[in-house]
Amino acid sequence: MPSDVEYSPVAEGSGSGMNDFWLYVWMRRLSVIASHVIALGLTLLISVLSRPGTSLFSWHPVCMSFAYCLCMTEGVLLFSTEGSPFCFKLRQGKVRLHWFLQTLLLVAATTGTAFMVASKNVSELPHLVSWHSLLGVATLSSTLLQLAAGLCLLFPKCLCLPVSPQRLKLYHATCGLLAYLLATATVVSAMFSDWFSATVGGATWWAFLLLPLFPAAVVMNQITNAYLPRKKISS
């Protein structure tokens, strides 16, 4: 007896396709959750290793890890719908929380820089003589550029800028990605400093070296997926 249902190879393979899709979704969720854990864990570990209060310098790693490892990472990941603890908030609430985290970042980064400068002055050591310090200056500069782009995006009518909101968002995201990648490079370069090499060694040192790279990859993937697919941006 002939059947009225036609054979469909797509239908036969749809189960496998759906399984791959959900596997992909769960992998992305796990990667975002892992980034949250690494951001918090790395900040806490660096703070413990720094022994804050023992010297002026000891506050520099504490403030900088809090600013860039934690605040900047969370400031980007809170816009993710995959594994973000803020996924149930409205976008307006996320924007306000984003600005709160960026304000904390600026305060902590400024404080950390001040402690570093004071420590160098007390010890009578020269400034800006290492790759870490040069990358740090570049990171701070890109952070200020990102904040400026964010202010333009937040108050476009007050500033009367001849740029569309879509392009401002692209500028802000691009500056943010640049600042985050520079911050990651600065954190990694800190692992080669005399202080950190004397504090951590062996396999633990390699773990610290690789840990910042994972959130950086997740953040880069999130930003590029959100903005690069746009083929045309109105001027």
XYZ file of C-alpha atoms in Angstrom:
235
model
C 0.000 0.000 0.000
C 1.609 3.326 -1.033
C 2.327 5.828 1.687
C 1.178 9.450 1.522
C 4.195 10.631 3.504
C 7.205 11.523 1.380
C 10.716 10.663 2.491
C 12.731 13.664 3.637
C 16.476 13.370 4.348
C 16.325 16.744 6.114
C 13.725 15.460 8.541
C 15.820 12.386 9.177
C 18.832 14.507 10.067
C 16.935 17.152 11.992
C 17.393 15.319 15.286
C 21.159 15.380 14.906
C 21.024 19.033 13.893
C 19.007 19.963 16.962
C 21.397 18.036 19.184
C 24.334 19.944 17.705
C 22.491 23.228 18.191
C 21.741 22.598 21.864
C 25.290 21.352 22.421
C 26.558 24.615 20.934
C 24.209 26.657 23.146
C 25.265 24.821 26.304
C 28.942 25.140 25.422
C 28.524 28.906 25.069
C 26.640 29.109 28.363
C 29.322 27.099 30.144
C 32.049 29.303 28.671
C 30.320 32.474 29.949
C 29.795 30.938 33.405
C 33.444 29.837 33.456
C 34.479 33.395 32.562
C 32.531 34.741 35.552
C 34.232 32.222 37.844
C 37.709 32.934 36.447
C 37.217 36.714 36.696
C 36.220 36.496 40.347
C 38.724 33.775 41.230
C 41.667 35.514 39.570
C 40.838 38.772 41.355
C 40.654 37.044 44.735
C 43.843 35.045 44.182
C 45.859 38.081 43.103
C 44.509 40.048 46.070
C 45.561 37.305 48.486
C 49.010 36.966 46.927
C 49.516 40.741 47.091
C 49.029 40.820 50.876
C 47.412 44.282 50.816
C 48.627 46.677 53.441
C 52.169 45.315 53.670
C 53.484 48.040 51.340
C 52.342 50.766 48.961
C 52.938 48.454 46.015
C 50.757 45.719 47.512
C 47.633 47.770 46.746
C 48.488 48.101 43.053
C 47.699 44.483 42.035
C 44.587 44.505 44.241
C 43.114 47.624 42.661
C 44.076 46.729 39.099
C 42.804 43.151 39.253
C 39.529 44.400 40.725
C 39.262 47.022 37.986
C 40.122 44.979 34.918
C 39.811 41.297 35.807
C 36.476 41.744 37.567
C 34.707 45.030 36.778
C 35.570 45.201 33.088
C 34.806 41.520 32.513
C 31.453 41.724 34.290
C 30.671 45.010 32.563
C 30.792 43.230 29.211
C 29.379 39.826 30.154
C 26.279 41.270 31.826
C 24.928 41.930 28.304
C 25.228 38.240 27.486
C 22.026 36.195 27.658
C 24.009 32.971 28.010
C 24.937 32.296 31.590
C 24.895 35.885 32.828
C 23.563 36.376 36.383
C 21.917 39.566 35.077
C 20.028 37.920 32.200
C 16.639 38.624 33.797
C 17.183 42.399 33.965
C 15.818 44.851 31.404
C 18.382 46.358 29.038
C 18.036 49.766 30.704
C 18.944 48.157 34.019
C 21.918 46.455 32.386
C 23.109 49.762 30.957
C 22.948 51.398 34.390
C 24.792 48.479 35.989
C 27.343 48.648 33.168
C 28.013 52.306 33.954
C 28.256 51.537 37.664
C 30.887 48.870 36.964
C 32.777 51.191 34.608
C 32.792 53.894 37.299
C 34.196 51.391 39.793
C 36.776 50.400 37.176
C 37.894 54.010 36.702
C 38.133 54.656 40.454
C 40.029 51.409 41.127
C 42.377 51.884 38.153
C 43.163 55.465 39.185
C 43.789 54.360 42.769
C 45.991 51.472 41.656
C 48.016 53.764 39.400
C 48.455 56.260 42.234
C 49.782 53.529 44.545
C 52.200 52.379 41.853
C 53.515 55.910 41.245
C 53.854 56.524 44.988
C 55.692 53.232 45.480
C 58.125 54.048 42.662
C 58.737 57.532 44.057
C 59.391 56.273 47.588
C 61.762 53.590 46.296
C 63.347 56.116 43.893
C 62.863 53.773 40.958
C 62.370 54.968 37.353
C 58.933 54.923 35.743
C 57.869 53.316 32.459
C 60.901 51.063 32.009
C 59.102 47.728 31.489
C 56.667 46.299 28.962
C 54.159 45.904 31.772
C 54.200 49.605 32.577
C 53.987 50.623 28.912
C 51.062 48.270 28.325
C 49.470 49.662 31.477
C 49.631 53.207 30.107
C 48.131 52.012 26.819
C 45.373 50.226 28.749
C 44.534 53.328 30.783
C 44.491 55.460 27.626
C 42.160 53.074 25.805
C 39.956 52.905 28.903
C 39.547 56.686 28.881
C 38.814 56.543 25.144
C 36.169 53.888 25.770
C 34.575 55.962 28.544
C 34.518 59.000 26.257
C 32.766 56.986 23.553
C 30.322 55.715 26.173
C 29.526 59.264 27.315
C 28.871 60.272 23.718
C 26.529 57.302 23.417
C 24.787 58.138 26.680
C 24.265 61.837 25.907
C 24.151 62.123 22.100
C 21.619 64.983 22.031
C 23.371 67.056 24.676
C 26.693 66.807 22.827
C 25.089 67.435 19.407
C 27.347 64.926 17.663
C 26.916 64.444 13.894
C 27.183 60.666 14.294
C 24.405 58.076 14.319
C 23.719 56.042 17.504
C 24.592 52.847 15.606
C 28.034 54.170 14.756
C 28.546 55.421 18.307
C 27.730 51.930 19.595
C 30.297 50.505 17.204
C 32.936 52.996 18.361
C 32.183 52.251 22.005
C 32.308 48.487 21.474
C 35.536 48.738 19.462
C 37.240 50.887 22.106
C 35.971 48.530 24.804
C 37.366 45.486 23.002
C 40.713 47.237 22.487
C 40.838 48.210 26.174
C 39.983 44.669 27.271
C 42.624 43.050 25.053
C 45.246 45.546 26.226
C 44.210 44.902 29.840
C 44.605 41.161 29.257
C 48.065 41.704 27.778
C 48.968 43.891 30.774
C 47.790 41.256 33.254
C 49.715 38.533 31.409
C 52.860 40.677 31.314
C 52.557 41.145 35.093
C 53.088 37.399 35.472
C 56.667 37.937 34.248
C 57.463 40.593 36.848
C 60.028 39.918 39.554
C 57.358 40.204 42.262
C 55.013 37.639 40.719
C 57.790 35.237 39.664
C 59.105 35.251 43.217
C 55.613 34.638 44.624
C 54.283 31.973 42.239
C 56.212 29.267 40.428
C 55.941 25.921 38.685
C 52.642 24.709 37.244
C 50.731 27.317 39.252
C 52.536 30.077 37.356
C 51.460 28.578 34.041
C 47.870 28.361 35.270
C 47.914 32.053 36.207
C 49.422 32.858 32.825
C 46.639 31.091 30.900
C 43.648 32.014 33.071
C 43.153 35.601 31.764
C 43.098 34.376 28.166
C 39.830 32.448 28.523
C 37.585 35.396 29.528
C 39.314 37.485 26.861
C 38.330 34.965 24.178
C 34.725 34.896 25.433
C 34.490 38.701 25.563
C 36.020 39.047 22.092
C 33.585 36.490 20.704
C 30.618 38.282 22.304
C 31.564 41.723 20.969
C 32.493 40.596 17.471
C 29.321 38.538 17.117
C 27.229 41.516 18.216
C 28.761 44.091 15.858
C 30.764 42.554 13.016
C 27.804 40.860 11.242
C 26.237 44.272 10.597
C 26.924 44.889 6.939
C 25.994 48.548 6.848
C 26.021 51.270 9.442
C 24.188 54.471 8.692
C 26.322 57.593 8.851
